[in-house]
mmCIF file of C-alpha atoms in Angstrom:
data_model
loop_
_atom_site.group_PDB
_atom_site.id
_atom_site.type_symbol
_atom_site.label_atom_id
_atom_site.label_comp_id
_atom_site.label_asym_id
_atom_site.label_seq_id
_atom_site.Cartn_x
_atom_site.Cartn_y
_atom_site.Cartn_z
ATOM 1 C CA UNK A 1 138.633 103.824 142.506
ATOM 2 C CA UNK A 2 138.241 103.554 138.496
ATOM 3 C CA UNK A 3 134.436 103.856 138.965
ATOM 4 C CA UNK A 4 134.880 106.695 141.367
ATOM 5 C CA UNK A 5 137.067 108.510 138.453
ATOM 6 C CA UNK A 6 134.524 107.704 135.871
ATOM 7 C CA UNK A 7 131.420 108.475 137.955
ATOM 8 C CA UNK A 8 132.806 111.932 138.884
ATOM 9 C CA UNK A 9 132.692 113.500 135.448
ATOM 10 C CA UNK A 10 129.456 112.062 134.435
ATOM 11 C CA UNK A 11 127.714 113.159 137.694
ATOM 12 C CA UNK A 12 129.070 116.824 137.069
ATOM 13 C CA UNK A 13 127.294 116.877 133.415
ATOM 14 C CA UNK A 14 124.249 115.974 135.047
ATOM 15 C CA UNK A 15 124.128 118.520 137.356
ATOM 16 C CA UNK A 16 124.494 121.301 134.937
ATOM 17 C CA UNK A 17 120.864 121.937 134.358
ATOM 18 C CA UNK A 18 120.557 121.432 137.816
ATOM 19 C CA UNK A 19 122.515 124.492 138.801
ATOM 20 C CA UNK A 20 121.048 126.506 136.159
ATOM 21 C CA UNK A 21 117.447 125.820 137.629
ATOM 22 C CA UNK A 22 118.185 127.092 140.990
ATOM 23 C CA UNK A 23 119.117 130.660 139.326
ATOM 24 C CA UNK A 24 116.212 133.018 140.865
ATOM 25 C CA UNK A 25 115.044 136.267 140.830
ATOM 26 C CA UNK A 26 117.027 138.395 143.703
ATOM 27 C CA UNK A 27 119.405 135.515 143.948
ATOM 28 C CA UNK A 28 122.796 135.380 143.833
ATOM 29 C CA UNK A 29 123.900 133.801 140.681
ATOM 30 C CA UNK A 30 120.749 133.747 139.309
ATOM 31 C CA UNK A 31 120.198 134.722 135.050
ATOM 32 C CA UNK A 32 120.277 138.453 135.046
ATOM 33 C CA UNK A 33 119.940 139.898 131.103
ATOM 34 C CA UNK A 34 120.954 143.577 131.587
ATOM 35 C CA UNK A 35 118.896 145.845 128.786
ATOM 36 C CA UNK A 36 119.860 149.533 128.212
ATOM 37 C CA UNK A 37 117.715 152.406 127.237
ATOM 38 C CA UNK A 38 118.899 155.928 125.941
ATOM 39 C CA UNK A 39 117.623 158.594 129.028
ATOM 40 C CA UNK A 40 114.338 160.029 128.427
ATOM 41 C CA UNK A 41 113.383 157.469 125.802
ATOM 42 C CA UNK A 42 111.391 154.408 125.498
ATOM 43 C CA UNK A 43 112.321 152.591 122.395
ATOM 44 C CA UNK A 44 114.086 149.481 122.791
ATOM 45 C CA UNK A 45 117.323 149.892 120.545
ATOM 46 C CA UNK A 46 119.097 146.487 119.395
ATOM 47 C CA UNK A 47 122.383 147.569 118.854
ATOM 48 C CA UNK A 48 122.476 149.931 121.635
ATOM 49 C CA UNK A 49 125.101 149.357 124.764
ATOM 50 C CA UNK A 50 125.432 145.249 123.790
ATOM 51 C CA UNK A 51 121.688 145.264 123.966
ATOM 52 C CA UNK A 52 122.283 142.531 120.576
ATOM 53 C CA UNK A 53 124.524 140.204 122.493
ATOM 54 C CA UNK A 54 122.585 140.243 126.220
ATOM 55 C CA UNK A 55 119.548 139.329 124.111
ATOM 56 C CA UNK A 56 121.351 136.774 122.176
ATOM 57 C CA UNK A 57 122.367 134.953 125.378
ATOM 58 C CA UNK A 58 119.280 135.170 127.033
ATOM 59 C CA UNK A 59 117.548 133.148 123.814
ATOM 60 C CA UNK A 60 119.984 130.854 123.888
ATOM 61 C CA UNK A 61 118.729 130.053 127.918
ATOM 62 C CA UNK A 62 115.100 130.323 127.179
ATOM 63 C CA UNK A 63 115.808 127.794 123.446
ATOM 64 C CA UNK A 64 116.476 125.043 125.621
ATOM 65 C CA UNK A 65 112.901 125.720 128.247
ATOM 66 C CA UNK A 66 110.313 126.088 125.755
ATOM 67 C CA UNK A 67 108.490 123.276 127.183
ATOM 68 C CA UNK A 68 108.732 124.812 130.416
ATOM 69 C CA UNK A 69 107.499 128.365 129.808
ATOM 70 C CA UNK A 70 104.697 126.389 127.563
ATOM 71 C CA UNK A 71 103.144 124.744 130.810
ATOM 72 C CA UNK A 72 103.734 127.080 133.085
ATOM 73 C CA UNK A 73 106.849 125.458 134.973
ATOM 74 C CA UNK A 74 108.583 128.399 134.370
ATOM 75 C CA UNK A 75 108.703 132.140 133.961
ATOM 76 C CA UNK A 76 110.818 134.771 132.603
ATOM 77 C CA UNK A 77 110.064 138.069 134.731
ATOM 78 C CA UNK A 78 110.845 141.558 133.576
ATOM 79 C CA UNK A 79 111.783 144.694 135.467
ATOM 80 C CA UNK A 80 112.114 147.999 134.892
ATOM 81 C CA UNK A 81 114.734 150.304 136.937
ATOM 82 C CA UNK A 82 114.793 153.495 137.588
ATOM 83 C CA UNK A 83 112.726 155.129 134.943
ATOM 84 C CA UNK A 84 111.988 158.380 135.079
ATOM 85 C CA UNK A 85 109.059 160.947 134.271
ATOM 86 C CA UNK A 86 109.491 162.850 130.884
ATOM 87 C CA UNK A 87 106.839 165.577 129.658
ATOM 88 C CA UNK A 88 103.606 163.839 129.972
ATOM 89 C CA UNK A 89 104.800 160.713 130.689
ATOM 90 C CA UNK A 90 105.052 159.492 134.123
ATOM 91 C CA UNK A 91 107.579 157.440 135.713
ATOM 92 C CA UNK A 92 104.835 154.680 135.960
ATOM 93 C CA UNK A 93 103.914 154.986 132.287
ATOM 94 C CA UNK A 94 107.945 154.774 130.888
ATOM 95 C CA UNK A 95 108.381 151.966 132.775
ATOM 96 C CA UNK A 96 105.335 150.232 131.468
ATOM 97 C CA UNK A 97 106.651 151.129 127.773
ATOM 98 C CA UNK A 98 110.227 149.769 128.300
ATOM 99 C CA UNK A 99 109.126 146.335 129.934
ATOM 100 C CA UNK A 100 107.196 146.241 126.697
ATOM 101 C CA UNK A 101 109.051 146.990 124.104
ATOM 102 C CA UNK A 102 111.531 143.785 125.536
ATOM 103 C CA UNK A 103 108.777 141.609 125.986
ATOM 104 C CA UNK A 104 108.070 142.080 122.136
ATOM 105 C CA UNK A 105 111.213 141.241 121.013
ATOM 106 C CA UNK A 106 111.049 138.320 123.123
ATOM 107 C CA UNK A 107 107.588 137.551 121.793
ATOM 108 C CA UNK A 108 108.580 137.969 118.207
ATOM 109 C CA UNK A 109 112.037 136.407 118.462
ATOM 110 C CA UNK A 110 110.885 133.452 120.867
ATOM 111 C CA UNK A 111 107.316 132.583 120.229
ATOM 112 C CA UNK A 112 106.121 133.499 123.863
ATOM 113 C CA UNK A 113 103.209 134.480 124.709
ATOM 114 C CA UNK A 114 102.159 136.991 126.969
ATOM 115 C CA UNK A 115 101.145 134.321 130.445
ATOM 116 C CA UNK A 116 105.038 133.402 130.131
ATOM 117 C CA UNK A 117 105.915 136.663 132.197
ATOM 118 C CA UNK A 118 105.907 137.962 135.426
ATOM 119 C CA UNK A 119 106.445 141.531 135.117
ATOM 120 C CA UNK A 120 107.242 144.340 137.626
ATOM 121 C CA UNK A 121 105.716 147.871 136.995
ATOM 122 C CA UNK A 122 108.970 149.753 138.239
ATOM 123 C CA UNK A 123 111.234 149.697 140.597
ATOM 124 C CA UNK A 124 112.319 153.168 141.466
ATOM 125 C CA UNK A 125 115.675 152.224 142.628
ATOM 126 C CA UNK A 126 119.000 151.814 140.373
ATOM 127 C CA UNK A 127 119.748 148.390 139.474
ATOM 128 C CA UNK A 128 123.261 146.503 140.805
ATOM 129 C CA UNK A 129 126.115 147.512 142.793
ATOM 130 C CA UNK A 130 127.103 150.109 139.571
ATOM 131 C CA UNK A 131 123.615 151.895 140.190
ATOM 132 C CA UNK A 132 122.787 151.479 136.575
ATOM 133 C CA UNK A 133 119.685 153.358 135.689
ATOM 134 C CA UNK A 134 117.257 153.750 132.751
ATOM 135 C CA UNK A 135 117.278 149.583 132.561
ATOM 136 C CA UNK A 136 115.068 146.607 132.065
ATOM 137 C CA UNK A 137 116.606 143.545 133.924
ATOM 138 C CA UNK A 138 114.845 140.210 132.507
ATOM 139 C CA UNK A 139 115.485 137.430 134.910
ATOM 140 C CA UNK A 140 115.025 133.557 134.053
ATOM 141 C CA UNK A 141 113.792 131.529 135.313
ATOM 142 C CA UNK A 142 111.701 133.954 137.912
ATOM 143 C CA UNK A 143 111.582 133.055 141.394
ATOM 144 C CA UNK A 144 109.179 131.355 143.213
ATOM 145 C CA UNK A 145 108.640 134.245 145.387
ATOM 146 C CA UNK A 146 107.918 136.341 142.343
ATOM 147 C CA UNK A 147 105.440 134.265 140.595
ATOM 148 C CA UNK A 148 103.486 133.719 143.949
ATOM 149 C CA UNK A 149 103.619 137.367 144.444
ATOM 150 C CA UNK A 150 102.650 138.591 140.495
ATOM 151 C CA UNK A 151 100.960 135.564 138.889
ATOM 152 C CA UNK A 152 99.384 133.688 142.550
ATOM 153 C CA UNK A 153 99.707 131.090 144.666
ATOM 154 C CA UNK A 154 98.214 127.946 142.024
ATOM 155 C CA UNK A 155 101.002 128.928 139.766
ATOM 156 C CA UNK A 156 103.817 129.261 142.072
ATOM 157 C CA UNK A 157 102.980 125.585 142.844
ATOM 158 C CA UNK A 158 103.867 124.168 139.529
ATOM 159 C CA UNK A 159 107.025 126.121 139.644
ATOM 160 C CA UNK A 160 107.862 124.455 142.920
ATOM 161 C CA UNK A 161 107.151 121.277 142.016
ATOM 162 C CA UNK A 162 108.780 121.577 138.870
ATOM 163 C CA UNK A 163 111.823 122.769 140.818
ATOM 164 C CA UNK A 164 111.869 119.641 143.197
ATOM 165 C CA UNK A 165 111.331 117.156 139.883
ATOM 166 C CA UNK A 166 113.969 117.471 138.577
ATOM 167 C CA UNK A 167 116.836 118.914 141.405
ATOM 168 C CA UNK A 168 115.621 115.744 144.020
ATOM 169 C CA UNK A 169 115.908 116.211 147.540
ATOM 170 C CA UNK A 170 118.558 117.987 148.404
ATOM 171 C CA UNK A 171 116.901 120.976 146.329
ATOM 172 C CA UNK A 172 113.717 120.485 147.720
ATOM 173 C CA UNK A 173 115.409 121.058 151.021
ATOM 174 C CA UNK A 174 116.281 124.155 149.152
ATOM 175 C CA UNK A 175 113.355 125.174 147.805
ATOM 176 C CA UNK A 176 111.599 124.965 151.081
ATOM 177 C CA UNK A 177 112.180 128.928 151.612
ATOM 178 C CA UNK A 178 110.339 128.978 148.411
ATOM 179 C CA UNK A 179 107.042 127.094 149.875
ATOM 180 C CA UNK A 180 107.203 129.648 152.992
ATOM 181 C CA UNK A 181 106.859 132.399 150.760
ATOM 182 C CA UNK A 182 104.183 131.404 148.485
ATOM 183 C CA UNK A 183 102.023 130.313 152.216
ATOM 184 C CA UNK A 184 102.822 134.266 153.103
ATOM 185 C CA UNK A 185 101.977 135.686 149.823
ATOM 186 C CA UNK A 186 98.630 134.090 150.272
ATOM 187 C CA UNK A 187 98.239 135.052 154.014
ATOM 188 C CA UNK A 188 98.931 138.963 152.669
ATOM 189 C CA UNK A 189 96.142 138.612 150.655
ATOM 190 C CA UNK A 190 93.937 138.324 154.054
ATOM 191 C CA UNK A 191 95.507 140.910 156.384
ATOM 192 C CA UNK A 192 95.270 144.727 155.696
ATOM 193 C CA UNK A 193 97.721 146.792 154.467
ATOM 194 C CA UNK A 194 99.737 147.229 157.667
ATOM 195 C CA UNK A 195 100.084 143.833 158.386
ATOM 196 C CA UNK A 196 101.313 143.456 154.542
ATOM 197 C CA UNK A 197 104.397 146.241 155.337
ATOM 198 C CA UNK A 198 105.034 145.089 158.969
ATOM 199 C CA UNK A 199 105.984 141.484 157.233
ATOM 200 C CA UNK A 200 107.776 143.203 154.299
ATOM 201 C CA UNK A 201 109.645 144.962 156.872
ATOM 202 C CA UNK A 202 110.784 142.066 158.714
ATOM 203 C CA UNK A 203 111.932 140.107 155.185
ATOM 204 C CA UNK A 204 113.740 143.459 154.255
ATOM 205 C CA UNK A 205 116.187 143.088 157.699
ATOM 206 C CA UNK A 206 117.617 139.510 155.578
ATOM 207 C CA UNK A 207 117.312 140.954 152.044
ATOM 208 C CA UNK A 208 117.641 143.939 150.686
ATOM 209 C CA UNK A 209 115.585 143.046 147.378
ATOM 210 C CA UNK A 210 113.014 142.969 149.568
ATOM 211 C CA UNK A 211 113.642 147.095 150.303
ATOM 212 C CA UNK A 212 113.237 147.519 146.635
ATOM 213 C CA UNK A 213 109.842 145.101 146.111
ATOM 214 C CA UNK A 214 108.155 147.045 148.902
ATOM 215 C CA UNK A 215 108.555 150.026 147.338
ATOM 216 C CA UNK A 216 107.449 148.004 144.337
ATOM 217 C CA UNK A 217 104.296 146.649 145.591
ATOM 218 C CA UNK A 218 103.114 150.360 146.623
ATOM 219 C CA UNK A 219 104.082 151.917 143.329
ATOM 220 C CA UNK A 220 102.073 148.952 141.020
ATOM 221 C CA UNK A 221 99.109 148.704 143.335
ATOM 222 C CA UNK A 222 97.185 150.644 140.795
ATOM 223 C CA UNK A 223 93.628 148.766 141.720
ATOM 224 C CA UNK A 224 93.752 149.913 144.846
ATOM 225 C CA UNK A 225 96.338 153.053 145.617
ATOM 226 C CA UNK A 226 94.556 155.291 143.037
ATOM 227 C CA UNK A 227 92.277 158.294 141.741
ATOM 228 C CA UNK A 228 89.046 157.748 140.522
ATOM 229 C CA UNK A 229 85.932 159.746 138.867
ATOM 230 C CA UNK A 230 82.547 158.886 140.166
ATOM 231 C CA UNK A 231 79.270 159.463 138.270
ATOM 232 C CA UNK A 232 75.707 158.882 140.203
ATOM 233 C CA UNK A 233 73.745 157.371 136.988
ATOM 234 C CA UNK A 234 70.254 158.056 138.998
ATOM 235 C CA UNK A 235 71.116 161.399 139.819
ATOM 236 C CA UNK A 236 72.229 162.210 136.056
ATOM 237 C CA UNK A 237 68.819 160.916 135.098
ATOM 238 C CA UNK A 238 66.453 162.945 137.598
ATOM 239 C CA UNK A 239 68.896 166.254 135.377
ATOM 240 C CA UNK A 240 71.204 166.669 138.315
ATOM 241 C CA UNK A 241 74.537 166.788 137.293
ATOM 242 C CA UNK A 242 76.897 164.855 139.696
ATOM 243 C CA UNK A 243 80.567 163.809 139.901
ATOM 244 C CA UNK A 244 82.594 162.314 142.359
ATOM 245 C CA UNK A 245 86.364 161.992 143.345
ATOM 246 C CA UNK A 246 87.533 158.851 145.463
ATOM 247 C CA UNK A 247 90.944 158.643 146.164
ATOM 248 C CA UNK A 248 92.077 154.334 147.498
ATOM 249 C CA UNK A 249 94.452 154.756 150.204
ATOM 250 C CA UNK A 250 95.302 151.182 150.037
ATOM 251 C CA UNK A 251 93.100 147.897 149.702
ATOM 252 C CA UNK A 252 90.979 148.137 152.421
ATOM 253 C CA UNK A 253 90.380 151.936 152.871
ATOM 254 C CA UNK A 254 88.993 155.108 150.679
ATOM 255 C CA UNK A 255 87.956 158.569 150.414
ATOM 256 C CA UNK A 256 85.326 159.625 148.517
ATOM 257 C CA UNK A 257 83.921 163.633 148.143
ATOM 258 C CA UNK A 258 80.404 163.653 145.738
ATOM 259 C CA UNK A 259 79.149 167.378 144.731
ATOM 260 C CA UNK A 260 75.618 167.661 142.969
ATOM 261 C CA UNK A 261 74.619 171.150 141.334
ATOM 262 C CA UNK A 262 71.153 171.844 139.225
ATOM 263 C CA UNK A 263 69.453 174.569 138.639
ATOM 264 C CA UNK A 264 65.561 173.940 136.799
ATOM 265 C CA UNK A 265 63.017 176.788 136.104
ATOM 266 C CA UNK A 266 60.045 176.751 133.792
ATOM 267 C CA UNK A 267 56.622 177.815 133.410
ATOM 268 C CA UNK A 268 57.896 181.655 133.419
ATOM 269 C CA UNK A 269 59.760 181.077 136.472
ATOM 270 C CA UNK A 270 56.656 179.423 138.588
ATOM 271 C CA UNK A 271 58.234 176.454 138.991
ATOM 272 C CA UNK A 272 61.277 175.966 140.311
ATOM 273 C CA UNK A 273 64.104 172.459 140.701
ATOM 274 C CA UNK A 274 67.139 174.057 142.232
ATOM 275 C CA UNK A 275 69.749 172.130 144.437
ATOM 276 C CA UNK A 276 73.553 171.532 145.788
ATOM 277 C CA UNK A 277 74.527 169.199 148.111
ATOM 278 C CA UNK A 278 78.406 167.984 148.799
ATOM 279 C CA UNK A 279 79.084 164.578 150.279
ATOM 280 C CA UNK A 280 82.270 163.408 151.465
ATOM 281 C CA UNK A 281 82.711 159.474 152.928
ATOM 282 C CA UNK A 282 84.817 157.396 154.452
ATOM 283 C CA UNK A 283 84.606 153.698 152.999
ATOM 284 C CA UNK A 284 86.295 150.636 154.279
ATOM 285 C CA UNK A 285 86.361 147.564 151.551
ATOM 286 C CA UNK A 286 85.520 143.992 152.908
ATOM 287 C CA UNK A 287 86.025 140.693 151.295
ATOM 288 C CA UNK A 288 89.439 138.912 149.553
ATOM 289 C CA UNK A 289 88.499 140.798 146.383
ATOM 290 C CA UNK A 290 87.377 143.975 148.301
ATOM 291 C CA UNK A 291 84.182 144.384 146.422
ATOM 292 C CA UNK A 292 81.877 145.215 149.221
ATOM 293 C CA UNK A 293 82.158 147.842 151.084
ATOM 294 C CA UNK A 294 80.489 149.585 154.154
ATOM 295 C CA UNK A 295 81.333 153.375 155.548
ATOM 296 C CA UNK A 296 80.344 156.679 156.777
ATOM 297 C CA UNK A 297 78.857 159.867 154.830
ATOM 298 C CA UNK A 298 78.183 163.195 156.015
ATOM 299 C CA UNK A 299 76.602 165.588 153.477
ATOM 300 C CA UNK A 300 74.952 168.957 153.749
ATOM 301 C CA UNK A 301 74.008 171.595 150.927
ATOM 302 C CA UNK A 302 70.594 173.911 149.958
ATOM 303 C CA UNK A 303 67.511 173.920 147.948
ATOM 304 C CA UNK A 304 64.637 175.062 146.311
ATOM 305 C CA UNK A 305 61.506 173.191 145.028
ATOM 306 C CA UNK A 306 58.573 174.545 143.534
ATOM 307 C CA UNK A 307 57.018 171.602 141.932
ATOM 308 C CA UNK A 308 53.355 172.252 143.090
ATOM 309 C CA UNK A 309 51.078 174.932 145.017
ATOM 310 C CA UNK A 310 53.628 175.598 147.660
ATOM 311 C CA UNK A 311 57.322 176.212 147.286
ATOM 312 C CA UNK A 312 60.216 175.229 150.043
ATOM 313 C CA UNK A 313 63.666 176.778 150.060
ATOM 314 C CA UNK A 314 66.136 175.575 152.999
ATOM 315 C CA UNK A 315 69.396 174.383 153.919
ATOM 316 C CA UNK A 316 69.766 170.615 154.784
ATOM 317 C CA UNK A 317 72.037 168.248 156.490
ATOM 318 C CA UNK A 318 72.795 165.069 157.839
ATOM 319 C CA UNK A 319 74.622 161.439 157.773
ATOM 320 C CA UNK A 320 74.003 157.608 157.085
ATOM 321 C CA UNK A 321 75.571 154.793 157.291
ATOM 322 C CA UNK A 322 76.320 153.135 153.386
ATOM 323 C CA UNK A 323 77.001 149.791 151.725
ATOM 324 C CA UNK A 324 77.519 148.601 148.361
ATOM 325 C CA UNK A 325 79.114 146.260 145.787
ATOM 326 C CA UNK A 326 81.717 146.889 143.023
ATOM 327 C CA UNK A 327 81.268 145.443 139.909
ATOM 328 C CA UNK A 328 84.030 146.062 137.099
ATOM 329 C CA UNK A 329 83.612 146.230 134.369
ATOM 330 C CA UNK A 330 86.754 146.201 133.236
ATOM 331 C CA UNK A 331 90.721 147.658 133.951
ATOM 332 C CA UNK A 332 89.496 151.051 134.161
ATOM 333 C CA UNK A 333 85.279 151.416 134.574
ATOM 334 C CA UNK A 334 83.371 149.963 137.651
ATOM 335 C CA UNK A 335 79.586 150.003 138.715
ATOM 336 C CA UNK A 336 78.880 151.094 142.346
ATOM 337 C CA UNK A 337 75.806 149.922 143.744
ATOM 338 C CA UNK A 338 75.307 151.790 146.743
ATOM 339 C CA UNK A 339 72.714 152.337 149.604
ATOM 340 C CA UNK A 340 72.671 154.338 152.598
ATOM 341 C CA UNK A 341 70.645 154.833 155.621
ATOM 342 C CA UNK A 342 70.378 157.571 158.355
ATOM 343 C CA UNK A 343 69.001 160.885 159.222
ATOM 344 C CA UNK A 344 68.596 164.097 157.414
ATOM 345 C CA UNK A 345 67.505 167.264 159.216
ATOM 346 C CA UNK A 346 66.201 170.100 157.391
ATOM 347 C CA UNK A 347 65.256 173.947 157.916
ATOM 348 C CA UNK A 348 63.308 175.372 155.087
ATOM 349 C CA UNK A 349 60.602 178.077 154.338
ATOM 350 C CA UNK A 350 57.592 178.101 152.572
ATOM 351 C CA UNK A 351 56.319 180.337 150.514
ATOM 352 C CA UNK A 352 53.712 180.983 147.533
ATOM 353 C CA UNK A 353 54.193 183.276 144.267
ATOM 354 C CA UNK A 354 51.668 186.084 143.763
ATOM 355 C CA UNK A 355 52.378 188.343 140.316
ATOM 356 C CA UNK A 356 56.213 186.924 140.363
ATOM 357 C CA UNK A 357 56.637 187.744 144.021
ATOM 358 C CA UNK A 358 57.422 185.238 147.296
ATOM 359 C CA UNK A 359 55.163 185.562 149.965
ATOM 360 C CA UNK A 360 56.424 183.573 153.115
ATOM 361 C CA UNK A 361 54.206 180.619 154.299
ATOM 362 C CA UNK A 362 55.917 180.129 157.773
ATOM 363 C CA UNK A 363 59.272 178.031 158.832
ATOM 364 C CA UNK A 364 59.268 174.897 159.400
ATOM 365 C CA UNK A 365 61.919 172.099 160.213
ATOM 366 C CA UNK A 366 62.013 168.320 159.674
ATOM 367 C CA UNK A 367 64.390 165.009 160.532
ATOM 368 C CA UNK A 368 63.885 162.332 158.242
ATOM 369 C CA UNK A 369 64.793 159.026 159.274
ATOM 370 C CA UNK A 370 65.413 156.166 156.993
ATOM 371 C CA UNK A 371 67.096 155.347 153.537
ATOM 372 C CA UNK A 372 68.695 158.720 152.297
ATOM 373 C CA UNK A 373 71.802 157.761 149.686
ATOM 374 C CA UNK A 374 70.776 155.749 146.943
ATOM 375 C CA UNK A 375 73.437 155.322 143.481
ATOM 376 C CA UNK A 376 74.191 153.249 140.689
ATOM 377 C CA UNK A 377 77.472 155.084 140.065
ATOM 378 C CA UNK A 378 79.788 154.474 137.321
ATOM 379 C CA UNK A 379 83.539 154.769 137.999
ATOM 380 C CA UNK A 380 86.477 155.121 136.307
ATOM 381 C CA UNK A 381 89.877 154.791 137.469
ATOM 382 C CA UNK A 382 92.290 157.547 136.092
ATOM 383 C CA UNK A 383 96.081 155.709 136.741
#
């Protein structure tokens, strides 16, 4: 009975660290570091609504886990809640700024780095049962849901065996939930969008976090749910001005509308390089990275050559199948290497000049089968 009484005390030190480990992300219990902003702004004021002491505490937790965050057994994830637009600056954007501006302090009080976060882009809801708004919630240590889902699958791993080191087996059995959803954050990566929202759908019946991180996941998919201008570097170099518009529903599909315009004459007139053509295309993106790509144009439009003897001025129109290859370049610029095959059809007249005046040739009309879209296209993505 003595060892009993002795054991009992000694056993509940021990576990301390234990039950500050299994704090998670979304969890009940779990470190939650509650950061205020003044409406409308996005500086990070110390001394503003205990703002001082909630980032004393949470240096105090992440002190004693620098070793942790160094090798990547941890993470400290950072969310921003409902931020709004203000003049020029999008919703989007202010959140962006205010996860910042704590991750900075963090950086310059702590020593991290930035690999030592998971962060959200914004969460349009209001955080906690009192609806607080205009806040950046830092939880530590992040979930292993949220590092599979932000960071990937490799890294969720060390967290999870991290977790299992040093709570034994009974939070292993714990952590097992954790393992499921790291295997379906890498299945999500394989399915289209739909099958991505049918399973968010079904977590968000158990979990109302979930609610929140699906609206999440649609708001910070900027690679994919976005605007983008389009420039046809061939066309631009044969003096035929072109710009595009493709709009990323999600990660699989797009919608792209091209529009060419030039107007040439020289030689007093005799000669003539005159054109527009629109082009709009359905794309659907292949591959885990959804670089390739294969889809559907349609394009029709009007010109007028006079190059040579003979001059021909006609409508045209037609379709092809396409294909290509993204390369990035970087956050914001791509190269598009695309083909396209199919038929054009064209109606046109013929005609010669004689003392600056047409004279009609005859009609004539022609199909042309075979490679009719051709583009090394830069792109750059405008959100």
């Amino acid at each position: 009975m003595l060892k009993r009484i002795i054991f009992l005390p000694l056993f509940a030190l021990f576990a301390l660290p234990l039950t500050a480990q299994e704090k998670g992300d979304g969890e009940k219990g779990s470190g939650e570091y509650v950061f205020r902003f003044v409406p409308e702004k996005d500086m990070f004021y110390i001394p503003y609504r205990q703002n001082g002491s909630e980032m004393q505490r949470l240096c105090d937790s992440l002190s004693a886990c620098m070793p942790q965050l160094g090798d990547g057994r941890m993470y400290v994830n950072v969310s921003s809640y409902a931020a709004s637009s203000v003049g020029s600056l999008s919703a989007r954007r202010m959140a962006y700024l205010r996860n910042s501006r704590v991750k900075t302090e963090l950086i310059t009080r702590m020593g991290l780095t930035e690999k030592m976060f998971v962060t959200d882009r914004i969460i349009p809801r209001a955080y906690g049962t009192d609806s607080l708004r205009n806040v950046v919630v830092v939880t530590f240590p992040a979930s292993v849901e949220k590092v599979a889902r932000i960071v990937g699958k490799e890294a969720a791993m060390r967290v999870l065996a991290y977790n299992k080191e040093v709570s034994g087996e009974a939070e292993a059995e714990r952590q097992a939930a954790g393992q499921e959803s790291i295997r379906h954050a890498d299945n999500s990566i394989r399915h289209d969008t739909d099958s991505i929202r049918h399973a968010e759908r079904s977590r968000s019946i158990s979990s109302p976090e979930s609610q929140g991180e699906e609206i999440l996941r649609q708001a910070q998919n900027d690679e994919y749910s976005a605007l983008s201008l389009r420039f046809n570097l061939l066309r631009w170099a044969t003096l035929t001005p072109d710009l595009g518009l493709e709009w990323r529903i999600d990660r699989s599909w797009s919608i792209l509308v091209t529009g060419s315009w030039t107007s040439w004459s020289w030689s007093d007139k005799r000669r003539r390089y005159a054109l527009w053509e629109l082009s709009p295309e359905v794309r659907h993106y292949i591959g885990k990275e959804s670089h390739g790509y294969l889809g559907i144009l349609y394009h029709l439009g009007e010109f007028n050559y006079h190059l040579g003897s003979t001059g021909k001025q006609g409508n045209l129109q037609g379709g092809s199948i396409t294909g290509g290859y993204l390369l990035r370049l970087n956050k914001t610029l791509s190269l598009d290497f695309s083909l396209g095959a199919g038929c054009t059809h064209a109606d046109y007249d013929r005609y010669t000049l004689t003392d600056g005046v047409r004279v009609h040739r005859g009609s004539k009309t022609k199909n042309y089968w075979g490679i009719n879209r051709l583009g090394i296209t830069l792109q750059w993505l405008l959100n």
